[in-house]
CSV table of C-alpha atoms in Angstrom, one decimal:
chain,number,residue,atom,x,y,z
A,1,ALA,CA,8.9,-48.3,94.9
A,2,ALA,CA,7.9,-45.0,93.2
A,3,GLY,CA,8.3,-45.0,89.4
A,4,VAL,CA,8.4,-42.3,86.7
A,5,ILE,CA,4.9,-40.9,86.0
A,6,GLN,CA,3.9,-39.6,82.6
A,7,SER,CA,0.7,-37.9,81.7
A,8,PRO,CA,-1.4,-38.2,79.7
A,9,ARG,CA,-0.9,-41.9,78.8
A,10,HIS,CA,-2.8,-41.4,75.5
A,11,LEU,CA,-3.3,-38.3,73.4
A,12,ILE,CA,-5.0,-37.8,70.1
A,13,LYS,CA,-4.4,-34.5,68.2
A,14,GLU,CA,-5.0,-33.2,64.8
A,15,LYS,CA,-2.3,-31.9,62.4
A,16,ARG,CA,-1.1,-28.5,63.2
A,17,GLU,CA,-2.3,-28.7,66.8
A,18,THR,CA,-0.2,-28.4,70.0
A,19,ALA,CA,0.5,-31.0,72.6
A,20,THR,CA,2.1,-31.0,76.0
A,21,LEU,CA,3.5,-34.1,77.6
A,22,LYS,CA,4.4,-34.2,81.3
A,23,CYS,CA,6.9,-36.2,83.3
A,24,TYR,CA,7.3,-36.6,87.0
A,25,PRO,CA,10.7,-38.3,87.8
A,26,ILE,CA,11.3,-40.7,90.6
A,27,PRO,CA,11.8,-38.8,93.9
A,28,ARG,CA,15.4,-37.5,94.3
A,29,HIS,CA,16.2,-38.1,90.7
A,30,ASP,CA,17.6,-34.9,89.2
A,31,THR,CA,18.1,-35.9,85.6
A,32,VAL,CA,15.3,-36.3,83.1
A,33,TYR,CA,15.5,-37.6,79.5
A,34,TRP,CA,12.9,-37.6,76.7
A,35,TYR,CA,12.9,-40.3,74.0
A,36,GLN,CA,10.7,-40.9,70.9
A,37,GLN,CA,9.9,-44.4,69.8
A,38,GLY,CA,8.2,-44.8,66.4
A,39,PRO,CA,6.3,-48.0,65.5
A,40,GLY,CA,8.7,-50.9,65.2
A,41,GLN,CA,11.7,-48.7,66.0
A,42,ASP,CA,14.1,-48.3,68.8
A,43,PRO,CA,13.9,-45.2,71.1
A,44,GLN,CA,15.6,-42.1,69.9
A,45,PHE,CA,16.9,-39.5,72.3
A,46,LEU,CA,15.4,-36.1,72.1
A,47,ILE,CA,16.6,-34.0,75.0
A,48,SER,CA,17.8,-34.2,78.6
A,49,PHE,CA,17.9,-31.9,81.7
A,50,TYR,CA,20.1,-32.0,84.7
A,51,GLU,CA,19.3,-29.8,87.7
A,52,LYS,CA,16.8,-27.9,85.6
A,53,MET,CA,19.3,-27.0,82.9
A,54,GLN,CA,19.3,-28.6,79.4
A,55,SER,CA,22.3,-31.0,79.4
A,56,ASP,CA,22.1,-32.7,76.0
A,57,LYS,CA,20.1,-32.4,72.8
A,58,GLY,CA,19.4,-35.0,70.2
A,59,SER,CA,17.3,-35.2,67.1
A,60,ILE,CA,14.5,-32.9,68.5
A,61,PRO,CA,12.6,-30.9,65.9
A,62,ASP,CA,12.6,-27.1,66.3
A,63,ARG,CA,8.8,-27.4,66.7
A,64,PHE,CA,9.4,-29.2,70.0
A,65,SER,CA,10.6,-27.5,73.2
A,66,ALA,CA,11.1,-28.8,76.8
A,67,GLN,CA,12.0,-27.6,80.2
A,68,GLN,CA,12.5,-28.9,83.7
A,69,PHE,CA,10.8,-27.1,86.6
A,70,SER,CA,11.9,-26.4,90.1
A,71,ASP,CA,10.2,-29.5,91.4
A,72,TYR,CA,12.2,-31.5,88.7
A,73,HIS,CA,9.2,-32.4,86.7
A,74,SER,CA,9.5,-31.9,83.0
A,75,GLU,CA,7.3,-30.9,80.1
A,76,LEU,CA,7.7,-31.6,76.4
A,77,ASN,CA,5.8,-29.1,74.3
A,78,MET,CA,5.1,-30.0,70.7
A,79,SER,CA,3.6,-27.5,68.2
A,80,SER,CA,2.5,-27.7,64.6
A,81,LEU,CA,2.0,-31.4,64.9
A,82,GLU,CA,2.6,-33.6,61.9
A,83,LEU,CA,1.5,-37.1,61.1
A,84,GLY,CA,5.1,-38.3,61.6
A,85,ASP,CA,5.0,-37.2,65.2
A,86,SER,CA,2.8,-40.1,66.0
A,87,ALA,CA,4.9,-42.2,68.4
A,88,LEU,CA,5.4,-43.4,71.9
A,89,TYR,CA,7.2,-40.7,74.0
A,90,PHE,CA,9.1,-41.9,76.9
A,91,CYS,CA,10.4,-39.9,79.8
A,92,ALA,CA,13.2,-41.5,81.9
A,93,SER,CA,14.9,-40.3,85.1
A,94,SER,CA,18.2,-41.0,86.8
A,95,LEU,CA,19.9,-40.2,90.0
A,96,SER,CA,22.3,-37.8,88.3
A,97,PRO,CA,23.9,-38.5,84.9
A,98,SER,CA,25.8,-41.7,84.5
A,99,TYR,CA,23.4,-43.7,86.5
A,100,GLU,CA,20.9,-46.1,85.1
A,101,GLN,CA,17.8,-44.6,83.5
A,102,TYR,CA,14.4,-45.7,84.6
A,103,PHE,CA,11.6,-45.2,82.1
A,104,GLY,CA,8.0,-44.1,82.6
A,105,PRO,CA,5.2,-46.0,80.9
A,106,GLY,CA,5.2,-43.6,77.9
A,107,THR,CA,2.7,-41.3,76.3
A,108,ARG,CA,1.2,-42.6,73.1
A,109,LEU,CA,0.6,-39.7,70.8
A,110,THR,CA,-1.6,-40.1,67.7
A,111,VAL,CA,-1.7,-37.3,65.2
A,112,THR,CA,-4.6,-37.5,62.7
B,1,ALA,CA,29.9,-41.0,68.5
B,2,GLN,CA,28.3,-44.2,69.7
B,3,THR,CA,26.7,-47.0,67.9
B,4,VAL,CA,24.9,-50.1,69.1
B,5,THR,CA,24.2,-53.1,66.9
B,6,GLN,CA,22.0,-56.1,67.5
B,7,SER,CA,22.3,-58.5,64.6
B,8,GLN,CA,19.5,-60.8,65.6
B,9,PRO,CA,16.1,-59.3,64.7
B,10,GLU,CA,14.3,-62.4,66.2
B,11,MET,CA,15.2,-65.3,68.5
B,12,SER,CA,13.2,-68.2,69.9
B,13,VAL,CA,13.8,-70.5,72.9
B,14,GLN,CA,12.0,-73.3,74.5
B,15,GLU,CA,10.7,-72.8,78.0
B,16,ALA,CA,13.3,-73.7,80.7
B,17,GLU,CA,16.2,-73.5,78.2
B,18,THR,CA,18.9,-70.9,77.8
B,19,VAL,CA,19.2,-68.3,75.2
B,20,THR,CA,21.9,-65.7,74.4
B,21,LEU,CA,21.2,-62.3,72.7
B,22,SER,CA,24.0,-60.6,70.9
B,23,CYS,CA,25.1,-57.0,71.0
B,24,THR,CA,28.1,-55.1,69.7
B,25,TYR,CA,28.9,-51.5,70.3
B,26,ASP,CA,31.4,-48.8,69.3
B,27,THR,CA,32.2,-45.7,71.3
B,28,SER,CA,34.8,-43.0,71.5
B,29,GLU,CA,34.1,-42.4,75.2
B,30,SER,CA,36.5,-43.9,77.8
B,31,ASP,CA,33.8,-44.1,80.6
B,32,TYR,CA,30.6,-45.7,79.5
B,33,TYR,CA,27.8,-48.0,80.6
B,34,LEU,CA,25.9,-50.8,78.8
B,35,PHE,CA,22.4,-51.9,79.5
B,36,TRP,CA,19.8,-54.4,78.4
B,37,TYR,CA,16.2,-53.2,78.5
B,38,LYS,CA,13.1,-55.4,78.0
B,39,GLN,CA,10.0,-54.1,76.3
B,40,PRO,CA,7.0,-56.5,76.6
B,41,PRO,CA,3.8,-56.0,74.5
B,42,SER,CA,2.7,-53.3,77.0
B,43,ARG,CA,5.7,-51.3,75.6
B,44,GLN,CA,7.0,-50.4,79.1
B,45,MET,CA,10.8,-50.2,79.0
B,46,ILE,CA,12.2,-52.3,81.8
B,47,LEU,CA,15.8,-52.2,82.9
B,48,VAL,CA,17.1,-55.8,83.0
B,49,ILE,CA,20.8,-55.4,83.7
B,50,ARG,CA,23.6,-52.9,83.7
B,51,GLN,CA,27.4,-53.2,83.1
B,52,GLU,CA,30.0,-50.5,83.8
B,53,ALA,CA,32.7,-50.6,81.2
B,54,TYR,CA,35.5,-50.2,83.8
B,55,LYS,CA,34.4,-53.4,85.6
B,56,GLN,CA,35.9,-56.7,84.4
B,57,GLN,CA,33.4,-58.8,86.3
B,58,ASN,CA,30.3,-59.7,84.3
B,59,ALA,CA,27.0,-58.4,85.8
B,60,THR,CA,24.4,-60.9,86.9
B,61,GLU,CA,20.8,-60.4,88.0
B,62,ASN,CA,19.1,-63.7,88.9
B,63,ARG,CA,18.5,-65.6,85.6
B,64,PHE,CA,20.0,-62.8,83.6
B,65,SER,CA,23.8,-62.4,83.0
B,66,VAL,CA,26.0,-60.7,80.6
B,67,ASN,CA,29.2,-61.6,78.8
B,68,PHE,CA,31.1,-58.4,78.4
B,69,GLN,CA,34.1,-58.6,76.1
B,70,LYS,CA,35.6,-55.1,76.2
B,71,ALA,CA,38.3,-55.7,73.6
B,72,ALA,CA,35.8,-57.2,71.1
B,73,LYS,CA,33.2,-54.5,72.0
B,74,SER,CA,30.7,-57.2,72.7
B,75,PHE,CA,27.9,-57.3,75.3
B,76,SER,CA,25.7,-60.3,75.1
B,77,LEU,CA,22.7,-61.2,77.4
B,78,LYS,CA,22.2,-64.7,78.6
B,79,ILE,CA,18.8,-65.7,79.9
B,80,SER,CA,18.7,-69.0,81.8
B,81,ASP,CA,15.7,-71.1,82.6
B,82,SER,CA,13.6,-69.1,80.1
B,83,GLN,CA,10.0,-68.4,81.2
B,84,LEU,CA,7.0,-67.4,79.2
B,85,GLY,CA,7.1,-64.0,80.8
B,86,ASP,CA,10.5,-63.4,79.2
B,87,ALA,CA,8.9,-63.0,75.8
B,88,ALA,CA,9.5,-59.5,74.7
B,89,MET,CA,11.6,-57.1,72.6
B,90,TYR,CA,15.1,-56.8,74.1
B,91,PHE,CA,17.1,-53.6,73.5
B,92,CYS,CA,20.8,-53.3,74.1
B,93,ALA,CA,21.8,-49.7,74.9
B,94,GLY,CA,25.0,-47.8,75.6
B,95,GLY,CA,25.6,-44.5,77.3
B,96,GLY,CA,28.3,-42.3,78.8
B,97,SER,CA,27.2,-39.5,81.0
B,98,GLU,CA,24.1,-38.6,79.2
B,99,LYS,CA,21.8,-40.1,76.5
B,100,LEU,CA,21.3,-43.7,75.7
B,101,VAL,CA,21.9,-45.1,72.2
B,102,PHE,CA,19.8,-48.1,71.5
B,103,GLY,CA,20.2,-51.1,69.1
B,104,LYS,CA,17.4,-52.0,66.8
B,105,GLY,CA,16.2,-54.7,69.2
B,106,THR,CA,15.8,-58.5,69.3
B,107,LYS,CA,12.3,-60.0,69.5
B,108,LEU,CA,12.4,-63.0,71.8
B,109,THR,CA,9.8,-65.7,71.6
B,110,VAL,CA,9.5,-68.3,74.3
B,111,ASN,CA,7.8,-71.6,73.3
B,112,PRO,CA,6.0,-73.7,75.8
């Protein structure tokens, strides 16, 4: 079965640089979620989209923005990167809200 | 507001035996869902089992089952016939129509 695809899988950036993370949901899934998991921590919700509209927002810094495109893929844009942004970033998708969320493999971002 | 609490940072079990991981939650939503996710060393988030709050019957998926006590706001995971491949971090999570809120996780070790 098709799974959530995230790219890139690993990303190394320097402080103050910009990064773009991409997420391709499971086919027919119309809802996308972004989570951030720091080392030794639980995943923290950042933002979600349903039918290409932002549906919920969590503890996402103003330096981050995201959108969902017409083909339902989503991108998380991160600017002015800080050392504390180093984390594993998960994208998850679901068949509309209220259904179980399936996670991608994550993008490991390292900021040096 | 929603909170999820896992009071056992670490647990261990002998191969082929049974182990129960605890989780309590609190929510103001009337319609919500509870999940257990497994995160092995690869850090992939794998959905183990899902429970709808309106269902009285406990969910079961092969060797995994839950004990859902709605009045006590308790949602424990029982793993029967534990296998070496069950060793992982287990996260309890709750959600309504949108984001998931995770507990801090329980690290499960399976001893041969």
